[in-house]
Short mmCIF file of C-alpha atoms and ligand atoms in Angstrom, two decimals:
data_model
loop_
_atom_site.label_atom_id
_atom_site.label_comp_id
_atom_site.label_asym_id
_atom_site.label_seq_id
_atom_site.Cartn_x
_atom_site.Cartn_y
_atom_site.Cartn_z
CA UNK A 582 20.42 18.85 51.56
CA UNK A 583 19.65 17.21 54.78
CA UNK A 584 15.74 15.89 54.90
CA UNK A 585 14.78 14.64 52.16
CA UNK A 586 12.08 16.07 49.99
CA UNK A 587 9.45 14.37 49.72
CA UNK A 588 8.01 15.97 45.98
CA UNK A 589 8.14 13.91 43.22
CA UNK A 590 11.52 14.37 41.36
CA UNK A 591 12.13 14.28 37.43
CA UNK A 592 14.21 11.95 36.75
CA UNK A 593 16.44 13.92 33.87
CA UNK A 594 17.04 11.34 31.42
CA UNK A 595 16.29 13.25 27.91
CA UNK A 596 19.13 15.14 27.43
CA UNK A 597 21.53 14.06 24.39
CA UNK A 598 24.90 13.00 25.61
CA UNK A 599 27.39 15.98 25.33
CA UNK A 600 30.32 15.68 27.07
CA UNK A 601 32.12 18.40 27.30
CA UNK A 602 35.51 16.62 26.31
CA UNK A 603 38.21 18.33 23.90
CA UNK A 604 40.08 17.27 20.93
CA UNK A 605 42.67 15.42 23.58
CA UNK A 606 39.79 13.30 24.76
CA UNK A 607 40.04 14.36 28.23
CA UNK A 608 37.88 17.22 29.75
CA UNK A 609 39.70 20.65 29.99
CA UNK A 610 41.16 20.57 33.95
CA UNK A 611 42.63 23.71 33.39
CA UNK A 612 38.63 25.22 33.01
CA UNK A 613 37.54 23.13 35.47
CA UNK A 614 40.26 24.20 38.04
CA UNK A 615 39.51 28.12 37.23
CA UNK A 616 36.11 27.59 38.03
CA UNK A 617 36.02 25.30 41.16
CA UNK A 618 37.38 28.10 42.30
CA UNK A 619 35.05 30.71 41.21
CA UNK A 620 32.29 28.85 43.23
CA UNK A 621 33.70 30.04 46.45
CA UNK A 622 33.33 33.52 45.87
CA UNK A 623 29.63 32.70 45.54
CA UNK A 624 29.74 31.20 48.82
CA UNK A 625 31.27 34.41 50.39
CA UNK A 626 29.77 35.93 52.94
CA UNK A 627 30.65 39.55 54.51
CA UNK A 628 31.70 42.59 52.57
CA UNK A 629 32.72 41.45 49.25
CA UNK A 630 36.26 42.75 48.43
CA UNK A 631 36.80 44.59 44.79
CA UNK A 632 38.15 41.52 42.91
CA UNK A 633 35.32 39.84 43.19
CA UNK A 634 34.51 37.97 39.97
CA UNK A 635 30.95 36.42 40.23
CA UNK A 636 28.82 39.60 40.08
CA UNK A 637 25.48 38.37 41.04
CA UNK A 638 26.45 38.21 44.46
CA UNK A 639 26.35 41.38 46.95
CA UNK A 640 27.28 41.86 50.97
CA UNK A 641 25.74 40.17 53.35
CA UNK A 642 25.91 39.05 56.79
CA UNK A 643 27.41 42.75 57.60
CA UNK A 644 26.75 42.43 61.26
CA UNK A 645 27.07 38.76 62.17
CA UNK A 646 28.33 38.08 65.50
CA UNK A 647 26.98 41.63 67.12
CA UNK A 648 24.27 39.56 69.29
CA UNK A 649 27.67 38.33 70.88
CA UNK A 650 29.50 41.71 70.85
CA UNK A 651 32.41 40.19 68.23
CA UNK A 652 33.13 40.46 65.02
CA UNK A 653 32.17 37.27 62.94
CA UNK A 654 31.44 38.94 59.38
CA UNK A 655 32.85 36.94 56.87
CA UNK A 656 33.30 33.23 55.74
CA UNK A 657 31.19 30.89 53.64
CA UNK A 658 27.66 29.42 52.90
CA UNK A 659 28.15 25.76 53.41
CA UNK A 660 25.72 25.12 49.96
CA UNK A 661 22.57 26.43 49.52
CA UNK A 662 21.37 27.90 52.56
CA UNK A 663 22.43 31.07 54.43
CA UNK A 664 23.89 29.43 57.53
CA UNK A 665 27.79 29.65 58.79
CA UNK A 666 28.69 26.02 60.14
CA UNK A 667 31.93 26.55 61.31
CA UNK A 668 32.37 22.26 61.48
CA UNK A 669 32.21 22.08 57.29
CA UNK A 670 34.00 25.64 56.55
CA UNK A 671 36.99 24.69 59.01
CA UNK A 672 36.81 21.46 57.08
CA UNK A 673 36.30 22.96 53.40
CA UNK A 674 39.72 25.57 54.08
CA UNK A 675 41.73 22.66 55.21
CA UNK A 676 41.10 20.72 52.34
CA UNK A 677 41.36 24.18 50.14
CA UNK A 678 44.93 24.63 52.50
CA UNK A 679 45.54 21.00 51.47
CA UNK A 680 45.31 21.48 47.64
CA UNK A 681 47.13 24.01 47.62
CA UNK A 682 50.17 22.57 49.67
CA UNK A 683 49.87 19.43 47.60
CA UNK A 684 49.34 21.10 43.97
CA UNK A 685 49.68 24.66 44.29
CA UNK A 686 53.13 24.43 42.20
CA UNK A 687 51.24 22.99 39.52
CA UNK A 688 48.33 25.89 39.49
CA UNK A 689 50.38 28.67 38.68
CA UNK A 690 47.29 30.77 37.11
CA UNK A 691 45.41 29.92 39.85
CA UNK A 692 47.56 29.68 43.22
CA UNK A 693 46.59 33.50 44.02
CA UNK A 694 42.91 32.68 43.88
CA UNK A 695 43.41 29.50 45.89
CA UNK A 696 45.39 31.60 48.21
CA UNK A 697 42.32 34.07 48.29
CA UNK A 698 40.02 31.21 48.94
CA UNK A 699 42.25 30.15 51.57
CA UNK A 700 41.97 33.04 53.67
CA UNK A 701 38.44 34.05 53.24
CA UNK A 702 38.10 30.97 55.45
CA UNK A 703 41.03 31.68 57.71
CA UNK A 704 39.94 35.36 58.09
CA UNK A 705 36.82 33.99 59.66
CA UNK A 706 38.28 30.96 61.70
CA UNK A 707 40.91 33.73 63.49
CA UNK A 708 37.72 35.52 64.15
CA UNK A 709 35.60 32.61 65.52
CA UNK A 710 39.18 31.70 67.60
CA UNK A 711 39.41 35.15 69.47
CA UNK A 712 37.67 34.44 72.57
CA UNK A 713 39.94 31.54 73.13
CA UNK A 714 40.15 29.49 75.46
CA UNK A 715 36.82 30.27 77.51
CA UNK A 716 35.22 30.31 73.55
CA UNK A 717 35.06 29.17 70.22
CA UNK A 718 32.47 30.74 67.87
CA UNK A 719 31.34 27.55 65.97
CA UNK A 720 28.18 28.79 63.71
CA UNK A 721 26.66 32.11 62.94
CA UNK A 722 22.42 31.50 61.90
CA UNK A 723 19.69 29.30 63.03
CA UNK A 724 19.47 26.45 60.88
CA UNK A 725 16.20 25.57 61.66
CA UNK A 726 14.55 29.35 60.34
CA UNK A 727 16.56 29.36 58.31
CA UNK A 728 15.87 26.27 56.50
CA UNK A 729 11.90 27.40 56.19
CA UNK A 730 12.72 30.82 54.22
CA UNK A 731 14.10 30.72 50.86
CA UNK A 732 16.14 33.83 50.67
CA UNK A 733 19.10 35.56 49.29
CA UNK A 734 21.93 35.77 51.65
CA UNK A 735 21.49 39.59 50.79
CA UNK A 736 18.54 40.14 52.33
CA UNK A 737 18.03 37.32 54.82
CA UNK A 738 15.98 38.04 57.92
CA UNK A 739 15.84 34.90 60.08
CA UNK A 740 17.66 35.38 63.61
CA UNK A 741 21.80 35.36 63.24
CA UNK A 742 22.06 33.45 65.81
CA UNK A 743 25.79 32.90 67.56
CA UNK A 744 26.58 29.19 68.81
CA UNK A 745 29.92 28.43 70.52
CA UNK A 746 31.59 25.41 72.26
CA UNK A 747 33.11 26.64 75.93
CA UNK A 748 35.32 24.21 78.66
CA UNK A 749 31.50 23.32 80.27
CA UNK A 750 29.77 22.65 76.59
CA UNK A 751 33.28 21.29 74.77
CA UNK A 752 33.33 20.72 71.12
CA UNK A 753 36.76 18.58 70.35
CA UNK A 754 35.06 17.80 66.82
CA UNK A 755 34.67 21.52 66.07
CA UNK A 756 37.81 23.09 67.69
CA UNK A 757 40.24 20.64 66.22
CA UNK A 758 39.24 21.03 62.97
CA UNK A 759 39.63 24.63 63.50
CA UNK A 760 43.00 23.87 64.69
CA UNK A 761 43.42 21.57 61.46
CA UNK A 762 42.37 24.71 59.05
CA UNK A 763 45.14 27.22 60.43
CA UNK A 764 47.90 24.58 60.59
CA UNK A 765 47.35 23.46 56.76
CA UNK A 766 46.57 27.45 56.02
CA UNK A 767 49.56 28.57 57.82
CA UNK A 768 51.72 26.69 55.99
CA UNK A 769 50.17 28.10 52.67
CA UNK A 770 51.11 31.46 54.01
CA UNK A 771 54.45 30.70 55.45
CA UNK A 772 56.61 32.29 52.64
CA UNK A 773 53.89 34.73 51.15
CA UNK A 774 53.11 36.58 54.33
CA UNK A 775 55.05 35.33 57.20
CA UNK A 776 53.20 37.71 60.17
CA UNK A 777 50.02 36.08 58.55
CA UNK A 778 51.38 32.68 58.89
CA UNK A 779 52.47 32.75 62.21
CA UNK A 780 49.03 34.25 63.65
CA UNK A 781 47.43 31.03 61.89
CA UNK A 782 49.98 28.91 63.69
CA UNK A 783 49.74 30.59 67.19
CA UNK A 784 46.07 30.25 66.96
CA UNK A 785 45.76 27.04 65.83
CA UNK A 786 47.97 25.99 68.56
CA UNK A 787 45.71 27.36 70.93
CA UNK A 788 42.60 26.10 69.03
CA UNK A 789 44.40 22.54 69.62
CA UNK A 790 44.58 22.73 73.24
CA UNK A 791 41.29 24.11 73.76
CA UNK A 792 40.06 20.66 71.90
CA UNK A 793 42.68 18.46 73.67
CA UNK A 794 41.47 19.82 77.43
CA UNK A 795 37.75 19.99 77.14
CA UNK A 796 36.94 16.97 75.28
CA UNK A 797 33.55 16.24 74.18
CA UNK A 798 31.27 16.44 70.97
CA UNK A 799 29.99 19.75 69.77
CA UNK A 800 26.11 18.11 69.36
CA UNK A 801 25.65 16.98 72.84
CA UNK A 802 25.03 20.19 73.70
CA UNK A 803 24.41 22.28 70.79
CA UNK A 804 22.16 18.91 69.20
CA UNK A 805 19.32 20.59 67.58
CA UNK A 806 21.35 23.26 66.18
CA UNK A 807 23.97 21.42 64.50
CA UNK A 808 21.98 18.13 63.91
CA UNK A 809 20.77 16.67 61.62
CA UNK A 810 22.85 18.65 59.62
CA UNK A 811 26.60 18.48 60.43
CA UNK A 812 26.09 16.12 63.63
CA UNK A 813 28.84 14.73 64.83
CA UNK A 814 28.75 11.43 64.11
CA UNK A 815 32.13 9.89 64.15
CA UNK A 816 32.79 11.43 67.61
CA UNK A 817 35.94 13.63 67.54
CA UNK A 818 38.95 11.17 68.24
CA UNK A 819 39.09 11.47 64.48
CA UNK A 820 39.52 15.20 64.44
CA UNK A 821 42.02 15.22 67.28
CA UNK A 822 44.18 13.06 64.99
CA UNK A 823 43.81 15.19 62.14
CA UNK A 824 44.87 18.33 63.70
CA UNK A 825 47.56 16.59 65.64
CA UNK A 826 48.84 15.73 61.98
CA UNK A 827 48.37 18.92 60.67
CA UNK A 828 50.58 20.56 63.84
CA UNK A 829 53.30 17.90 63.13
CA UNK A 830 53.24 19.52 59.66
CA UNK A 831 53.30 22.90 60.72
CA UNK A 832 55.63 22.44 63.24
CA UNK A 833 57.75 19.31 62.69
CA UNK A 834 57.52 18.59 66.53
CA UNK A 835 57.48 15.31 67.35
CA UNK A 836 55.59 15.54 70.35
CA UNK A 837 52.54 15.57 67.74
CA UNK A 838 53.74 12.20 66.42
CA UNK A 839 53.41 10.77 69.89
CA UNK A 840 50.23 12.50 70.43
CA UNK A 841 48.93 10.69 67.48
CA UNK A 842 50.17 7.41 68.31
CA UNK A 843 48.82 7.84 71.77
CA UNK A 844 44.95 7.93 70.68
CA UNK A 845 45.59 4.56 69.69
CA UNK A 846 42.70 4.80 67.01
CA UNK A 847 42.78 1.12 65.08
CA UNK A 848 39.59 1.32 63.27
CA UNK A 849 39.61 1.38 59.61
CA UNK A 850 37.36 3.87 57.30
CA UNK A 851 36.20 4.27 53.67
CA UNK A 852 34.85 7.59 54.10
CA UNK A 853 36.81 10.51 54.08
CA UNK A 854 34.36 13.58 54.85
CA UNK A 855 33.56 16.94 56.96
CA UNK A 856 32.68 14.27 59.55
CA UNK A 857 35.53 11.46 58.84
CA UNK A 858 38.83 12.67 59.08
CA UNK A 859 40.73 9.23 59.66
CA UNK A 860 41.55 8.24 55.94
CA UNK A 861 42.94 11.63 55.70
CA UNK A 862 45.23 11.69 58.65
CA UNK A 863 46.56 8.43 57.83
CA UNK A 864 47.42 9.63 54.17
CA UNK A 865 49.02 13.02 55.57
CA UNK A 866 50.70 10.90 58.24
CA UNK A 867 51.86 8.24 55.34
CA UNK A 868 53.77 11.58 54.00
CA UNK A 869 55.79 11.98 56.31
CA UNK A 870 57.07 8.50 56.15
CA UNK A 871 57.03 8.78 52.45
CA UNK A 872 58.10 12.19 51.61
CA UNK A 873 59.90 13.75 54.73
CA UNK A 874 61.79 10.39 55.84
CA UNK A 875 60.64 10.58 58.82
CA UNK A 876 61.13 6.71 60.15
CA UNK A 877 58.95 7.21 63.01
CA UNK A 878 55.79 7.56 60.91
CA UNK A 879 56.52 4.27 59.14
CA UNK A 880 53.64 2.53 60.40
CA UNK A 881 50.68 5.12 58.69
CA UNK A 882 51.85 4.16 55.23
CA UNK A 883 50.17 0.55 55.66
CA UNK A 884 47.12 2.28 57.26
CA UNK A 885 46.69 4.79 53.93
CA UNK A 886 47.09 1.61 51.64
CA UNK A 887 44.48 -0.06 53.35
CA UNK A 888 42.15 2.57 52.67
CA UNK A 889 43.50 2.92 48.92
CA UNK A 890 42.61 -0.82 49.06
CA UNK A 891 38.96 -0.34 50.62
CA UNK A 892 38.55 2.27 47.83
CA UNK A 893 40.22 0.74 44.16
CA UNK A 894 37.53 -0.50 42.27
CA UNK A 895 39.42 -3.52 41.13
CA UNK A 896 40.72 -4.15 44.88
CA UNK A 897 39.79 -7.81 46.31
CA UNK A 898 39.25 -5.90 49.93
CA UNK A 899 36.87 -2.94 48.00
CA UNK A 900 34.41 -1.83 50.48
CA UNK A 901 32.61 0.89 48.67
CA UNK A 902 30.16 0.67 45.78
CA UNK A 903 30.81 2.12 42.30
CA UNK A 904 27.65 2.87 40.04
CA UNK A 905 27.52 1.08 36.44
CA UNK A 906 28.70 4.34 34.98
CA UNK A 907 31.72 4.00 36.95
CA UNK A 908 31.25 6.46 39.75
CA UNK A 909 32.84 5.67 43.17
CA UNK A 910 29.38 5.44 45.21
CA UNK A 911 29.22 5.84 49.11
CA UNK A 912 25.98 7.18 50.43
CA UNK A 913 23.11 8.98 48.47
CA UNK A 914 23.26 12.02 50.42
CA UNK A 915 25.50 14.30 48.25
CA UNK A 916 27.74 11.45 47.65
CA UNK A 917 30.20 13.62 45.15
CA UNK A 918 31.62 15.04 48.35
CA UNK A 919 32.63 11.53 48.85
CA UNK A 920 34.31 11.25 44.86
CA UNK A 921 36.33 14.24 45.13
CA UNK A 922 37.33 13.50 48.73
CA UNK A 923 38.53 10.19 47.54
CA UNK A 924 40.06 11.38 44.31
CA UNK A 925 42.22 13.54 45.83
CA UNK A 926 43.70 11.19 48.28
CA UNK A 927 44.25 8.71 45.42
CA UNK A 928 46.22 12.33 43.55
CA UNK A 929 48.06 13.12 46.96
CA UNK A 930 49.38 9.44 47.48
CA UNK A 931 50.27 9.15 43.98
CA UNK A 932 52.41 11.65 44.54
CA UNK A 933 54.00 10.35 47.20
CA UNK A 934 54.49 6.74 45.63
CA UNK A 935 56.16 8.12 42.80
CA UNK A 936 59.01 10.69 44.94
CA UNK A 937 59.55 7.73 47.15
CA UNK A 938 59.32 5.44 44.21
CA UNK A 939 57.20 2.86 45.87
CA UNK A 940 54.12 0.77 45.05
CA UNK A 941 52.16 -0.99 47.39
CA UNK A 942 49.57 -4.32 46.82
CA UNK A 943 45.87 -4.95 47.64
CA UNK A 944 45.72 -8.70 47.53
CA UNK A 945 47.56 -9.69 44.39
CA UNK A 946 46.88 -6.28 42.77
CA UNK A 947 50.10 -4.01 42.56
CA UNK A 948 49.66 -0.32 42.94
CA UNK A 949 51.52 2.32 41.02
CA UNK A 950 51.31 5.76 40.76
CA UNK A 951 49.61 5.96 37.63
CA UNK A 952 47.00 3.26 38.69
CA UNK A 953 46.17 5.67 41.48
CA UNK A 954 45.99 8.45 39.32
CA UNK A 955 43.70 6.93 36.42
CA UNK A 956 41.17 6.31 38.82
CA UNK A 957 41.13 9.63 40.41
CA UNK A 958 41.17 10.99 36.77
CA UNK A 959 38.32 8.29 35.86
CA UNK A 960 36.45 10.03 38.65
CA UNK A 961 37.00 13.97 38.09
CA UNK A 962 36.41 12.90 34.27
CA UNK A 963 32.82 11.74 35.18
CA UNK A 964 32.23 14.56 37.65
CA UNK A 965 32.92 16.98 34.10
CA UNK A 966 30.45 14.49 31.88
CA UNK A 967 32.31 12.29 30.76
CA UNK A 968 29.32 9.31 32.21
CA UNK A 969 26.01 7.81 30.87
CA UNK A 970 24.02 11.12 31.31
CA UNK A 971 26.95 13.16 29.17
CA UNK A 972 25.87 15.87 32.00
CA UNK A 973 28.64 17.70 34.18
CA UNK A 974 28.09 17.63 37.54
CA UNK A 975 30.07 21.11 37.26
CA UNK A 976 27.90 24.08 37.04
CA UNK A 977 29.04 26.55 34.09
CA UNK A 978 31.31 23.98 33.12
CA UNK A 979 30.44 22.48 29.20
CA UNK A 980 27.35 22.88 27.17
CA UNK A 981 25.12 20.43 29.46
CA UNK A 982 25.18 21.15 33.15
CA UNK A 983 22.49 21.18 36.15
CA UNK A 984 19.98 24.44 35.62
CA UNK A 985 17.96 23.91 38.59
CA UNK A 986 20.47 23.67 41.76
CA UNK A 987 19.39 24.08 45.32
CA UNK A 988 20.86 26.97 46.15
CA UNK A 989 18.99 30.20 47.17
CA UNK A 990 20.98 32.85 45.71
CA UNK A 991 21.15 31.14 42.71
CA UNK A 992 17.55 30.53 42.08
CA UNK A 993 16.62 33.40 42.77
CA UNK A 994 16.74 36.67 41.12
CA UNK A 995 20.34 39.02 41.65
CA UNK A 996 19.89 41.55 44.05
CA UNK A 997 21.96 43.36 41.32
CA UNK A 998 18.69 43.42 39.06
CA UNK A 999 15.73 42.92 41.39
CA UNK A 1000 17.15 45.45 44.15
CA UNK A 1001 13.33 44.54 46.11
CA UNK A 1002 13.73 42.89 49.36
CA UNK A 1003 12.52 39.13 48.95
CA UNK A 1004 11.06 37.72 52.04
CA UNK A 1005 11.23 34.48 53.60
CA UNK A 1006 8.05 33.00 51.70
CA UNK A 1007 8.01 35.06 48.89
CA UNK A 1008 11.53 32.92 47.69
CA UNK A 1009 9.57 29.81 47.21
CA UNK A 1010 7.38 30.96 43.87
CA UNK A 1011 11.72 30.63 42.38
CA UNK A 1012 12.34 27.52 44.44
CA UNK A 1013 8.78 25.79 43.03
CA UNK A 1014 9.28 27.92 39.30
CA UNK A 1015 10.13 25.29 36.75
CA UNK A 1016 12.70 27.47 35.04
CA UNK A 1017 16.47 27.38 35.02
CA UNK A 1018 18.09 29.46 38.04
CA UNK A 1019 18.70 33.05 37.04
CA UNK A 1020 22.38 33.20 38.37
CA UNK A 1021 24.76 31.06 37.48
CA UNK A 1022 27.04 29.29 40.35
CA UNK A 1023 29.93 29.27 38.34
CA UNK A 1024 32.23 25.69 39.47
CA UNK A 1025 29.20 24.80 41.76
CA UNK A 1026 29.43 20.90 41.80
CA UNK A 1027 26.34 19.37 43.09
CA UNK A 1028 25.92 16.00 45.43
CA UNK A 1029 25.31 14.25 42.23
CA UNK A 1030 24.11 11.63 40.69
CA UNK A 1031 21.77 8.23 42.68
CA UNK A 1032 23.56 4.93 42.30
CA UNK A 1033 22.29 4.28 39.01
CA UNK A 1034 23.22 7.31 37.40
CA UNK A 1035 20.35 8.75 37.12
CA UNK A 1036 20.01 12.90 38.24
CA UNK A 1037 17.16 14.81 39.16
CA UNK A 1038 17.73 18.44 37.99
CA UNK A 1039 15.09 19.44 40.45
CA UNK A 1040 15.76 22.16 43.07
CA UNK A 1041 13.80 19.64 46.09
CA UNK A 1042 16.47 16.94 45.18
CA UNK A 1043 18.46 18.40 47.16
CA UNK A 1044 21.05 15.20 47.71
CA UNK A 1045 21.78 15.26 44.37
CA UNK A 1046 21.54 19.47 43.09
CA UNK A 1047 22.75 20.77 46.06
CA UNK A 1048 26.26 22.16 45.83
CA UNK A 1049 28.44 22.05 49.31
CA UNK A 1050 31.88 23.75 50.02
CA UNK A 1051 33.49 20.89 50.92
CA UNK A 1052 32.37 19.13 47.39
CA UNK A 1053 35.05 21.60 45.63
CA UNK A 1054 37.62 22.14 48.29
CA UNK A 1055 39.26 18.93 47.70
CA UNK A 1056 38.22 19.13 44.03
CA UNK A 1057 40.95 22.33 43.58
CA UNK A 1058 43.74 19.62 44.43
CA UNK A 1059 42.90 16.80 41.99
CA UNK A 1060 42.20 19.48 39.49
CA UNK A 1061 45.25 20.64 39.70
CA UNK A 1062 47.19 17.37 39.61
CA UNK A 1063 45.37 16.83 36.57
CA UNK A 1064 46.03 19.87 34.47
CA UNK A 1065 49.57 19.39 34.89
CA UNK A 1066 49.56 16.21 34.02
CA UNK A 1067 47.88 16.26 30.68
CA UNK A 1068 49.03 19.84 29.98
CA UNK A 1069 47.42 20.94 26.44
C1 LIG B 1492 55.45 41.29 60.43
O1 LIG B 1492 55.84 41.91 61.76
C2 LIG B 1492 56.36 42.06 62.81
C3 LIG B 1492 56.55 42.25 64.56
O2 LIG B 1492 55.23 42.50 65.19
C4 LIG B 1492 56.52 43.91 62.21
O3 LIG B 1492 57.96 44.42 62.74
C5 LIG B 1492 56.62 43.55 60.57
O4 LIG B 1492 56.53 45.32 59.74
C6 LIG B 1492 55.21 42.85 60.19
N1 LIG B 1492 55.70 42.64 58.88
C7 LIG B 1492 54.64 43.20 57.80
C8 LIG B 1492 54.95 43.23 56.25
O5 LIG B 1492 53.31 43.54 58.02
C1 LIG B 1493 31.44 11.31 71.09
O1 LIG B 1493 30.66 10.24 70.10
C2 LIG B 1493 30.95 9.44 69.54
C3 LIG B 1493 30.46 9.00 68.36
O2 LIG B 1493 29.04 9.35 68.69
C4 LIG B 1493 30.61 8.34 70.90
O3 LIG B 1493 31.14 7.37 70.41
C5 LIG B 1493 31.32 9.03 71.93
O4 LIG B 1493 31.11 8.22 73.27
C6 LIG B 1493 31.01 10.24 72.74
N1 LIG B 1493 31.98 11.12 73.38
C7 LIG B 1493 30.73 11.32 74.80
C8 LIG B 1493 32.22 12.01 75.19
O5 LIG B 1493 29.82 11.65 74.43
C1 LIG B 1494 19.35 7.45 51.03
O1 LIG B 1494 19.77 6.65 51.76
C2 LIG B 1494 18.75 6.55 53.30
C3 LIG B 1494 19.33 5.75 54.24
O2 LIG B 1494 20.14 4.78 53.41
C4 LIG B 1494 17.42 6.05 53.22
O3 LIG B 1494 16.93 6.21 54.24
C5 LIG B 1494 16.74 6.83 51.87
O4 LIG B 1494 15.48 6.50 51.49
C6 LIG B 1494 18.09 6.76 50.87
N1 LIG B 1494 16.89 7.88 49.65
C7 LIG B 1494 17.12 8.14 48.17
C8 LIG B 1494 16.38 9.22 47.71
O5 LIG B 1494 17.75 6.96 48.20
#
């Protein structure tokens, strides 16, 4: 990910189309859902629990936080490296929680795994909040040295530096996203672990107050430690909106709705990502109106629908692109993150419209819940192999999937089979090898094809071949939805 690889990439064009399409004419969504959750086990940092299903990983980062005398073990590595970036980790956790809240009832077989995936994130985020209101820990690991090494997490040797935001060096973006994650997760655990849920909600409120009281972009003080990796390009207003929306859901306290309205955010965005939360917040707030029947939130319906009209392929006000093969195309860096996040919002909105028996229009086009669902389904089917390459972009799904993903752990022999320490530079022999990765990172969805549906199954082409937690997190919800809609 991030800095562009200079090596000439191998465009994959020789594979015979062989999509993982079952007799029912669509991919096995239930199987994809199970796999999408196993991926999160592969990204775990800290002491792995006895129930770990992905066996080639082992404990790592067991002293994280020690330089600041705080326990910051656990959490997730964001992508193919060994840094724990708090900003995308919090967004990942929020989207996993939303997936469970919206579609958890429809994923009975996987609900426990999905809750575990949320909890692996929130257990860490609670630790990150332990010094509030003095500080919020936002990252462990120095990305600039980490990215110069190719090492397994189990034997990483670069500094596990701890970074934080404080009242004098604020980060309303990362603090508000952390609040959103904790508030959303408090709803996930409300009925299954009341005490944990309360702790999550209290901490969410603390993190939100911190974000709101000490305003600023975390990239201003942390610069090269977070940029260009997870620079806060969109600023922090969108995270304040998003966090307040989640706190409204979790508390039903109308002061959060007033807060949201007082922010006065008018700009639209057709991108929903770890950086920009505006579309997600609007869809969530529209839920407050459509599902909870809160009239005071009625204005968000139109805002959410402007977003829908900006992404639907046949809409006259569409602003995103589509590839010739039919994939939504927003940006060339890990484009599938936008595909999965948009598909999630389409799925959630289809559900709200159905519940409230409504439709809406984009120009002359009348949009029904089934239109939204079909668009989301088409995107997911593309990801799972129904595309011009006949390639599944989910590792381990179907017979034809990326073999050389940009992921340190996946590409280096497992510590379980090769216990010898592999140093920073030593690992590059595996990066440069043309062999397939020895360890299957089951369920990982990679960055995906370019605007012409071409894909390089090549580690150096990280914009296409690197997986990330925030690509998978929204997909968990959409897959549950589709698995329920298309029962075998
Ligand atoms: C929840 O917290 C209360 C009050 O601290 C305590 O009495 C109770 O035992 C806790 N319940 C569980 C299941 O841990
Ligand atoms: C934060 O970043 C946004 C987007 O780059 C910018 O518009 C805004 O002025 C910044 N705010 C502060 C307080 O620096
Ligand atoms: C991706 O987009 C950026 C910005 O538009 C551009 O600079 C870069 O060359 C593009 N990379 C590829 C591989 O198309």
